PDB file of C-alpha atoms in Angstrom:
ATOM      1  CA  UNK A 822       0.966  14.690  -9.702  1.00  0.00           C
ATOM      2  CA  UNK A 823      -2.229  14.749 -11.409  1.00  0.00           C
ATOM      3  CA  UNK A 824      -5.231  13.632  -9.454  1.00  0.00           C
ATOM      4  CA  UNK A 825      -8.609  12.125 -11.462  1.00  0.00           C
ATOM      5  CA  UNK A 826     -11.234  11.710  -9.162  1.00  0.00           C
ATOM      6  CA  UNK A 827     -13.974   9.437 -11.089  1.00  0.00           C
ATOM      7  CA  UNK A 828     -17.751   9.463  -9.646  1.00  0.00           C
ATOM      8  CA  UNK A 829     -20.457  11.214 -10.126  1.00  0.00           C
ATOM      9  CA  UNK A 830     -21.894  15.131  -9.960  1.00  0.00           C
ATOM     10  CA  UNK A 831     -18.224  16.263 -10.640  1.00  0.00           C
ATOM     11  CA  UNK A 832     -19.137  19.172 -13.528  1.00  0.00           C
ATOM     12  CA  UNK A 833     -19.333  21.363 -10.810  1.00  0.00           C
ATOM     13  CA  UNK A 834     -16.012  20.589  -8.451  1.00  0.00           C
ATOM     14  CA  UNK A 835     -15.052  23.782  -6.865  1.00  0.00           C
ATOM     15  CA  UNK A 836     -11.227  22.696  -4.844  1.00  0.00           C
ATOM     16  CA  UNK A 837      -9.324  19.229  -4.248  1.00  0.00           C
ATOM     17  CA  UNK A 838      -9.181  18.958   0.176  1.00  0.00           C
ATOM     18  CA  UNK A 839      -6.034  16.856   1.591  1.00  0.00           C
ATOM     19  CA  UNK A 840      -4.835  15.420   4.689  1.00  0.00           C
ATOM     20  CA  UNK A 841      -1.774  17.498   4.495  1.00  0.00           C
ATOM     21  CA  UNK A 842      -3.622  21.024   4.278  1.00  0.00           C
ATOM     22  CA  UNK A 843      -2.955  21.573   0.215  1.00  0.00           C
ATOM     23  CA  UNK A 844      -5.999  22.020  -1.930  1.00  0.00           C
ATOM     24  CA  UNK A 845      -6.139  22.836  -5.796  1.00  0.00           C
ATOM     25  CA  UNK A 846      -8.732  23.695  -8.587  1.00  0.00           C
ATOM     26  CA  UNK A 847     -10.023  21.293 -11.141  1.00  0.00           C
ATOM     27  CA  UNK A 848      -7.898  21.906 -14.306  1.00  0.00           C
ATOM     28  CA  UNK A 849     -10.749  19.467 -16.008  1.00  0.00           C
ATOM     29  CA  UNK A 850     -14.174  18.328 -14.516  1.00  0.00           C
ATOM     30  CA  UNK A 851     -17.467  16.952 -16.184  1.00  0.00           C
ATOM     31  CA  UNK A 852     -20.028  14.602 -15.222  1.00  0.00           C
ATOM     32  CA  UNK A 853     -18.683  11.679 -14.030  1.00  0.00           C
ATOM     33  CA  UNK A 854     -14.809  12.883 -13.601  1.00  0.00           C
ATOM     34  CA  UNK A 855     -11.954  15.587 -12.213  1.00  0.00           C
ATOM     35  CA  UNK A 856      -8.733  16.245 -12.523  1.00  0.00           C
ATOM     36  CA  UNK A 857      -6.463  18.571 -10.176  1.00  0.00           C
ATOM     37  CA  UNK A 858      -3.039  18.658 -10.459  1.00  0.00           C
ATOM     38  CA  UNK A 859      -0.526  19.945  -7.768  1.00  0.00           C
ATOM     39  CA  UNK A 860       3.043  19.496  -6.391  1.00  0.00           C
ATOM     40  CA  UNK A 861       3.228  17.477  -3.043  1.00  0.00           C
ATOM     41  CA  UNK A 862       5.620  19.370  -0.759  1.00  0.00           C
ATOM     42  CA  UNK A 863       9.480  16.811   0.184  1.00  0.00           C
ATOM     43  CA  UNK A 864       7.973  17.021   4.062  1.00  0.00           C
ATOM     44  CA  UNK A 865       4.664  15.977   4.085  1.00  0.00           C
ATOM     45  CA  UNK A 866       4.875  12.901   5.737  1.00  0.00           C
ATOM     46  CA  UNK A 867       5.392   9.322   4.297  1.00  0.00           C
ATOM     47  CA  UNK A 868       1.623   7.023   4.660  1.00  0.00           C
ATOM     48  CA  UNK A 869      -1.821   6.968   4.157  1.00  0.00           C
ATOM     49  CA  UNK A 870      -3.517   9.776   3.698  1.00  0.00           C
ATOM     50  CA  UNK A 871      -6.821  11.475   2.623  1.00  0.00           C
ATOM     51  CA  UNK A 872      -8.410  13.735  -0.184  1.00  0.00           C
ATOM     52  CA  UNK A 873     -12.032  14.952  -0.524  1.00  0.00           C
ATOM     53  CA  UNK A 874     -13.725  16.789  -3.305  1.00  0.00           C
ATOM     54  CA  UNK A 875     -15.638  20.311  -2.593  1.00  0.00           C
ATOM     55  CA  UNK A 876     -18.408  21.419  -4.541  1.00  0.00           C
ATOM     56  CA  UNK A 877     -21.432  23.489  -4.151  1.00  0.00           C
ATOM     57  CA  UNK A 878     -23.644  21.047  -3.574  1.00  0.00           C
ATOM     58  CA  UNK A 879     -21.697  19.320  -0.849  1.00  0.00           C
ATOM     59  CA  UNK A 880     -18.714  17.151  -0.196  1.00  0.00           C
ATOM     60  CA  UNK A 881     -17.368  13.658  -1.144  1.00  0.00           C
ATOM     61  CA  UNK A 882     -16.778  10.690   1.096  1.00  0.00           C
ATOM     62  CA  UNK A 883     -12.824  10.460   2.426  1.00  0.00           C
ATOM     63  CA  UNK A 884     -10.763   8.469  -0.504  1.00  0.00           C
ATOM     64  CA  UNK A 885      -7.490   6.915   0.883  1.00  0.00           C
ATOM     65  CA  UNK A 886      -4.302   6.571  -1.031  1.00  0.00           C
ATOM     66  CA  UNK A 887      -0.489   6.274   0.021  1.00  0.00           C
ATOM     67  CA  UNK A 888       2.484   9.040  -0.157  1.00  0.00           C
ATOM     68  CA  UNK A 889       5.305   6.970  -0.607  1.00  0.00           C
ATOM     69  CA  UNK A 890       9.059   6.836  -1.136  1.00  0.00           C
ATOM     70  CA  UNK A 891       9.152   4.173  -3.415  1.00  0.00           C
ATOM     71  CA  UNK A 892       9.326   4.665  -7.175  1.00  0.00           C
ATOM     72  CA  UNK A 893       5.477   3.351  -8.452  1.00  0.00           C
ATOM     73  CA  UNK A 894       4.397   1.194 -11.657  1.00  0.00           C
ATOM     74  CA  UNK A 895       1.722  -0.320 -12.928  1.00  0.00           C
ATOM     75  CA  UNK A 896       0.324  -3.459 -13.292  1.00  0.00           C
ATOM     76  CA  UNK A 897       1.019  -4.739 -16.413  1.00  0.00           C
ATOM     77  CA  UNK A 898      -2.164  -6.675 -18.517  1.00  0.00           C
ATOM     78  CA  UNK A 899      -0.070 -10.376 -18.199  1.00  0.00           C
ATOM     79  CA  UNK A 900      -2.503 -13.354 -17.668  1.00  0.00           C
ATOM     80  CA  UNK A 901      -1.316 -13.770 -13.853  1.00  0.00           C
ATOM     81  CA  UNK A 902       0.716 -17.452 -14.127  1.00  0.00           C
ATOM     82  CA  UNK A 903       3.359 -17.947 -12.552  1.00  0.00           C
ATOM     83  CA  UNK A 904       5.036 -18.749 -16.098  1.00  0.00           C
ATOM     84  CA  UNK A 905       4.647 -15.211 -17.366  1.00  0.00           C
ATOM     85  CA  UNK A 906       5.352 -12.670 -14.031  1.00  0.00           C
ATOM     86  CA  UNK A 907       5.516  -9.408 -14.645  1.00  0.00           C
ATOM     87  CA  UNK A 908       9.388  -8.043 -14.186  1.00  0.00           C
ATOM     88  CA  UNK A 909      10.072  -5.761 -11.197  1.00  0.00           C
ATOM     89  CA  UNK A 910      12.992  -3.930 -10.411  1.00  0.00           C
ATOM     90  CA  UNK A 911      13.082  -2.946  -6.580  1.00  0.00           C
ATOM     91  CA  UNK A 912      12.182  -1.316  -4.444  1.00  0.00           C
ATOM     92  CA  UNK A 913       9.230  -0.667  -5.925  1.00  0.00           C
ATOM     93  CA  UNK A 914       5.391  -0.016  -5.403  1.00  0.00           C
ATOM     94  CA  UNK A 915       3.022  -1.436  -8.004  1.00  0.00           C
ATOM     95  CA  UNK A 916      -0.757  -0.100  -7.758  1.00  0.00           C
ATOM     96  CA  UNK A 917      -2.907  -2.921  -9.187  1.00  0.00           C
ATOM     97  CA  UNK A 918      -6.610  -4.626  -9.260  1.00  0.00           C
ATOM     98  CA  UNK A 919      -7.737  -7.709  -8.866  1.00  0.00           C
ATOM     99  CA  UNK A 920     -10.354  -9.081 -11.101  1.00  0.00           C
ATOM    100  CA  UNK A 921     -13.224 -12.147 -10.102  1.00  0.00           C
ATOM    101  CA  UNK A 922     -10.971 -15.566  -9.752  1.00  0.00           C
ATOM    102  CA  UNK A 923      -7.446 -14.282 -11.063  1.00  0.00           C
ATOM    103  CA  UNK A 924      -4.262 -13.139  -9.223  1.00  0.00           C
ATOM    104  CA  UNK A 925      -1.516 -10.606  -9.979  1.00  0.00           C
ATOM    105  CA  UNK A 926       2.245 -12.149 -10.532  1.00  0.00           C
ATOM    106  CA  UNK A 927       5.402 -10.506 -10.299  1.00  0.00           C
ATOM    107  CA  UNK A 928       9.134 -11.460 -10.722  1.00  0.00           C
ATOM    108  CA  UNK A 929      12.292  -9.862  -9.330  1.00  0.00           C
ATOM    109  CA  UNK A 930      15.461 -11.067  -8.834  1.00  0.00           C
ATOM    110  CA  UNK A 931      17.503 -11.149  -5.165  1.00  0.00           C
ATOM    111  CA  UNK A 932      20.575 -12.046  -3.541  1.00  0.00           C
ATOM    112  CA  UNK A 933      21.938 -14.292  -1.189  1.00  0.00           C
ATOM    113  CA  UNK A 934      21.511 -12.506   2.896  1.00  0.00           C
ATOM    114  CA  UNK A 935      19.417  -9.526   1.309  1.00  0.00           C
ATOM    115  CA  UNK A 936      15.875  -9.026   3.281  1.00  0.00           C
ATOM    116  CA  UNK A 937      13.279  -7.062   1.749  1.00  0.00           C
ATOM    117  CA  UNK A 938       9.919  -6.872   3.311  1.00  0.00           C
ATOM    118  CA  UNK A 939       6.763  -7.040   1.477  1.00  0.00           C
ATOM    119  CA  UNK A 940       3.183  -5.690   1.853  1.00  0.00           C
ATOM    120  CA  UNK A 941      -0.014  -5.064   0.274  1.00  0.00           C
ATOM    121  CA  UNK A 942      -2.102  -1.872   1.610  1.00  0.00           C
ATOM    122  CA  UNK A 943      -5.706  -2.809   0.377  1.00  0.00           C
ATOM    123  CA  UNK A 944      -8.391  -2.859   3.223  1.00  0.00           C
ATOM    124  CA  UNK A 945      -6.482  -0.090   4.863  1.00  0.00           C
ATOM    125  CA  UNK A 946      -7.233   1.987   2.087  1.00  0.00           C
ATOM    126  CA  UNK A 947     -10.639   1.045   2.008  1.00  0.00           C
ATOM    127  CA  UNK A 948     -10.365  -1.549  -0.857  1.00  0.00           C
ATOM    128  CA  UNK A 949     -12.598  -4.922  -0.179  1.00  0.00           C
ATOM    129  CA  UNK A 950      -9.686  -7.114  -1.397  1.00  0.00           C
ATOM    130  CA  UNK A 951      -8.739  -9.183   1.442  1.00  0.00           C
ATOM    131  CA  UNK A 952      -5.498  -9.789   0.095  1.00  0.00           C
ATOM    132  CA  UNK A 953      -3.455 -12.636   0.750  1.00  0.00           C
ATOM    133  CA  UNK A 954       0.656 -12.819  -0.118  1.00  0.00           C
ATOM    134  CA  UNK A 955       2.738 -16.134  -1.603  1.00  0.00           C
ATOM    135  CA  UNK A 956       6.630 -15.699  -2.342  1.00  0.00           C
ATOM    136  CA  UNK A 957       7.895 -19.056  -4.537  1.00  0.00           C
ATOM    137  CA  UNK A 958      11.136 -19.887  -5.841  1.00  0.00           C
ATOM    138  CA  UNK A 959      11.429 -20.023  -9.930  1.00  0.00           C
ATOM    139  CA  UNK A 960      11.017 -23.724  -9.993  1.00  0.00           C
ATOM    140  CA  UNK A 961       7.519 -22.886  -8.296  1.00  0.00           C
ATOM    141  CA  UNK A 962       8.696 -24.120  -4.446  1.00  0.00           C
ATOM    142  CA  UNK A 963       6.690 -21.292  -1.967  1.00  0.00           C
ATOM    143  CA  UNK A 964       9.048 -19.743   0.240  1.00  0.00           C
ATOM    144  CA  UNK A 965       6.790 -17.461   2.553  1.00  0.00           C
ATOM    145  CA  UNK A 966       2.959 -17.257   2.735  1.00  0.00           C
ATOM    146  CA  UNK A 967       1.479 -14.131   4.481  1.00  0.00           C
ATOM    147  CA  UNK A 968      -2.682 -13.581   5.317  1.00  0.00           C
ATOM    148  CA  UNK A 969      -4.382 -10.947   8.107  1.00  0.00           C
ATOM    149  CA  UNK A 970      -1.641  -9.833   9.071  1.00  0.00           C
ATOM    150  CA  UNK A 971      -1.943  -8.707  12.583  1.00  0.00           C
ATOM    151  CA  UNK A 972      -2.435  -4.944  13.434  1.00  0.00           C
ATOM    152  CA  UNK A 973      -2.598  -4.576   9.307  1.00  0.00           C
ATOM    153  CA  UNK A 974      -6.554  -4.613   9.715  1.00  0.00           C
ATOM    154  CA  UNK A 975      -6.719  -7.668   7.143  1.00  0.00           C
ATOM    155  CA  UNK A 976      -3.908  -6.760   4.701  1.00  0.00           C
ATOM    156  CA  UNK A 977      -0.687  -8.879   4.315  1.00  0.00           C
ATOM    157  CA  UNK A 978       2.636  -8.347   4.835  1.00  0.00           C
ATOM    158  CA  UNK A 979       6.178 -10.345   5.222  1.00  0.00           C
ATOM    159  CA  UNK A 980       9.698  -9.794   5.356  1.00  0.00           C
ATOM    160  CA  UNK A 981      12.211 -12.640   3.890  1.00  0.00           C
ATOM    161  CA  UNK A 982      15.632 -13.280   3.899  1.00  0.00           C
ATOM    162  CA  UNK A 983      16.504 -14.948   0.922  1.00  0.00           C
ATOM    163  CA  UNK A 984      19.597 -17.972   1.003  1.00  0.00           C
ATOM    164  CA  UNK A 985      20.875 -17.852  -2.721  1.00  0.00           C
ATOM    165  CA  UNK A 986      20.841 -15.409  -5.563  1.00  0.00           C
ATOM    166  CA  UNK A 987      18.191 -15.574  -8.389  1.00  0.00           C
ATOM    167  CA  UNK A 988      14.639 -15.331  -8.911  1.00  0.00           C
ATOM    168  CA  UNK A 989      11.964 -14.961  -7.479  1.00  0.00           C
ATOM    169  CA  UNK A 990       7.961 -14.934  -8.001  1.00  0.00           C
ATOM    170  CA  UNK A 991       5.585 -13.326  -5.907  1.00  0.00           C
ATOM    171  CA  UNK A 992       1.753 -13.603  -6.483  1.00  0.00           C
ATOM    172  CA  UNK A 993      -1.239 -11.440  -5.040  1.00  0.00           C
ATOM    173  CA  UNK A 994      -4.732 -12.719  -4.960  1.00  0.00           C
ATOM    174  CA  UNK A 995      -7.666 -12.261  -2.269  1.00  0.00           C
ATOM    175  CA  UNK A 996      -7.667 -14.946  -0.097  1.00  0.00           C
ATOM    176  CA  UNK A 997     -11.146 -15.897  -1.922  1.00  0.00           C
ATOM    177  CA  UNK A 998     -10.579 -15.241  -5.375  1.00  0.00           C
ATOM    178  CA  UNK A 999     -13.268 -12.322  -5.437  1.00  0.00           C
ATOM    179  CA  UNK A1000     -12.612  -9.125  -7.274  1.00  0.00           C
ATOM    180  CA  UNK A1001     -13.582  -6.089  -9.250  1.00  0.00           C
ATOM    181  CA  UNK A1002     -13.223  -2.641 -10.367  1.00  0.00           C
ATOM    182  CA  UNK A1003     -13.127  -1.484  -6.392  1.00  0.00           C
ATOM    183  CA  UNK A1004     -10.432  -4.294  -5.809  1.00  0.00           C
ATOM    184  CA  UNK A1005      -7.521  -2.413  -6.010  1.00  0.00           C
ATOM    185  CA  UNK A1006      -4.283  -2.620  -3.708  1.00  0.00           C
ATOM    186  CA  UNK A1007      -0.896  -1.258  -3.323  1.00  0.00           C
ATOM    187  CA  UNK A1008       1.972  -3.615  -3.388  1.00  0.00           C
ATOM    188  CA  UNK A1009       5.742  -2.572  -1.692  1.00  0.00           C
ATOM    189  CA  UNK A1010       8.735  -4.374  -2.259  1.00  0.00           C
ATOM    190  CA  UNK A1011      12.151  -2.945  -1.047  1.00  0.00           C
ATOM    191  CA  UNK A1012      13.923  -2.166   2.828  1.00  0.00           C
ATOM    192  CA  UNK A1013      11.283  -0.625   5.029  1.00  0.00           C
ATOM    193  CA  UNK A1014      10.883  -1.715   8.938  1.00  0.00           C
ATOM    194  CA  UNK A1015       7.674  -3.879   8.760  1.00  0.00           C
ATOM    195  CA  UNK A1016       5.927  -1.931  12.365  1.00  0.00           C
ATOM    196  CA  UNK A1017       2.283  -2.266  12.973  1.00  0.00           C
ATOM    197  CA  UNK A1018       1.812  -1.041  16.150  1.00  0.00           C
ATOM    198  CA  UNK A1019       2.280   1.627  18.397  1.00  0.00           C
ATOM    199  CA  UNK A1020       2.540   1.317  22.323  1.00  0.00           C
ATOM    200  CA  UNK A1021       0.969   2.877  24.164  1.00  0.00           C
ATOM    201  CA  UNK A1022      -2.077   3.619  21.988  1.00  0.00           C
ATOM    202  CA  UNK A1023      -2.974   7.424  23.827  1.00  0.00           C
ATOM    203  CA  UNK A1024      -0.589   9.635  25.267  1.00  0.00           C
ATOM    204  CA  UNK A1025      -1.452  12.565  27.847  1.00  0.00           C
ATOM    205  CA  UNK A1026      -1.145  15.798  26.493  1.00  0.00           C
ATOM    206  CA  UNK A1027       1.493  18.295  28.226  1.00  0.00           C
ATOM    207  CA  UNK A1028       3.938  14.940  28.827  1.00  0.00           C
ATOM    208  CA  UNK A1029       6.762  13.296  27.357  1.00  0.00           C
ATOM    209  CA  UNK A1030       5.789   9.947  26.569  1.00  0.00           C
ATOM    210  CA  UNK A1031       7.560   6.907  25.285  1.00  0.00           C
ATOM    211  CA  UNK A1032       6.387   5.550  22.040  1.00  0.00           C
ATOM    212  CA  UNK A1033       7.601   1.553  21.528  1.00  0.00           C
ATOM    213  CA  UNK A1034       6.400  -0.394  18.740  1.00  0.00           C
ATOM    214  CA  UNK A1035       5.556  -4.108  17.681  1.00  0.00           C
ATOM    215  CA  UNK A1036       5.311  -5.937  14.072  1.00  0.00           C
ATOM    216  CA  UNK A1037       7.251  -8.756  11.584  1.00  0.00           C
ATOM    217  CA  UNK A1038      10.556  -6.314  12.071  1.00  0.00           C
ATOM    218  CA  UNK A1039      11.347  -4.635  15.589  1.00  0.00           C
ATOM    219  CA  UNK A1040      14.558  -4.319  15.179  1.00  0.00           C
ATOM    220  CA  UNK A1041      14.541  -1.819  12.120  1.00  0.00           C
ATOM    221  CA  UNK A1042      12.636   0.427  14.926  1.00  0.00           C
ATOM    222  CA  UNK A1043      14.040   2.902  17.734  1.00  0.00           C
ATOM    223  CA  UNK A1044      11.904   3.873  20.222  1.00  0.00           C
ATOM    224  CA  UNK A1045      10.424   6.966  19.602  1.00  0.00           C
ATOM    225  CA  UNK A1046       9.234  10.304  22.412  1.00  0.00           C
ATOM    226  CA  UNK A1047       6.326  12.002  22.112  1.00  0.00           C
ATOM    227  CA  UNK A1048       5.697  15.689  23.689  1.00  0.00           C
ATOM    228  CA  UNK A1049       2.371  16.185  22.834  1.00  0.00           C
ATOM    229  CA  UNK A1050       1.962  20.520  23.872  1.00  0.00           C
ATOM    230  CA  UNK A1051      -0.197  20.923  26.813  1.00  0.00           C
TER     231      UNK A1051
END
């Protein structure tokens, strides 16, 4: 993957830090931008996680941005009605932006008894799009509405169950039709367990401790043991 890191007082990027203990060395930097490119190992884990640029004259601020399993697109330049979506085929992850007063709108097609579950990582990633979800029908009937969802720190997510085959529209918009070049989100479409929360929120170190979890899908979630070394 090829990283470009845009900002300022980049001619002089030294390494590329992550979350997951890689770094690299610009292959490109000036002014205002720098790339890095690198291979992210099969186990670092699936989520959020971090990067930081290192330089001689100091270090950038944490920017967040998801590993994932899902195969990513882009959004497309449509004019966000429901009449023209942009086609999807799932699962999927589409990273976007939301511009002043407009929305994002997708299509994909489903069938009867299937369940996908649907989210939008924005504020968690420290976007200020305070994103808000709508799943319709073709004919334009909503289906599912999702806002703050809880634990999700103000991003939205659902999970559906859809009764007959055919398709389906799903738009994206903050909730109060603001936006701009820092409003950008992460949309996920496909099978995932939709789990929020962990319980309890601490465990003691040098004990095995049981790890149970809440959210919009339980059921997709084992309880998990936790032997933190002492």
């Amino acid at each position: 993957v090829d990283f470009v890191v845009v900002g300022r007082h980049l001619e002089s990027a030294s390494q590329l830090w992550t979350s997951w203990g890689q770094a690299a060395a610009p292959t490109q930097a000036d002014a205002q931008s720098a790339r890095f490119s690198m291979t992210i190992p099969a186990d670092v884990p699936l989520g959020i996680q971090a990067v930081r640029v290192l330089s001689p004259g100091g270090v950038s601020e944490l920017q967040l941005f998801v590993i994932d399993d899902l195969a990513a697109a882009l959004e497309g330049s449509g004019d966000g009605s429901v009449e023209t979506p942009q086609p999807l085929n799932l699962p999927c992850a589409v990273d976007g932006r939301i511009e002043k007063l407009t929305r994002d709108v997708y299509r994909f097609e489903a069938r009867a008894g299937e369940r996908l579950s649907i989210e939008v990582l924005a504020r968690r990633l420290g976007s200020p799009l305070d994103p808000a979800l709508f799943l319709y029908r073709q004919d334009g009937r909503e289906l599912a509405y999702a806002d703050d969802t809880e634990g999700l720190s103000g991003d939205a997510q659902m999970c559906h169950t859809f009764d007959h085959d055919g398709t389906y529209v799903l738009e994206v918009r903050d909730i109060r039709y603001e936006g701009g070049d820092r409003h950008v989100y992460r949309l996920r479409i496909g099978d995932f367990p939709c789990v929020n929360v962990p319980f309890p929120m601490g465990v003691r170190r040098g004990e095995r401790t049981r790890i149970d979890f809440a959210g919009l899908s339980v059921d997709d979630a084992n309880p998990a043991w936790s032997h933190v070394p002492a």
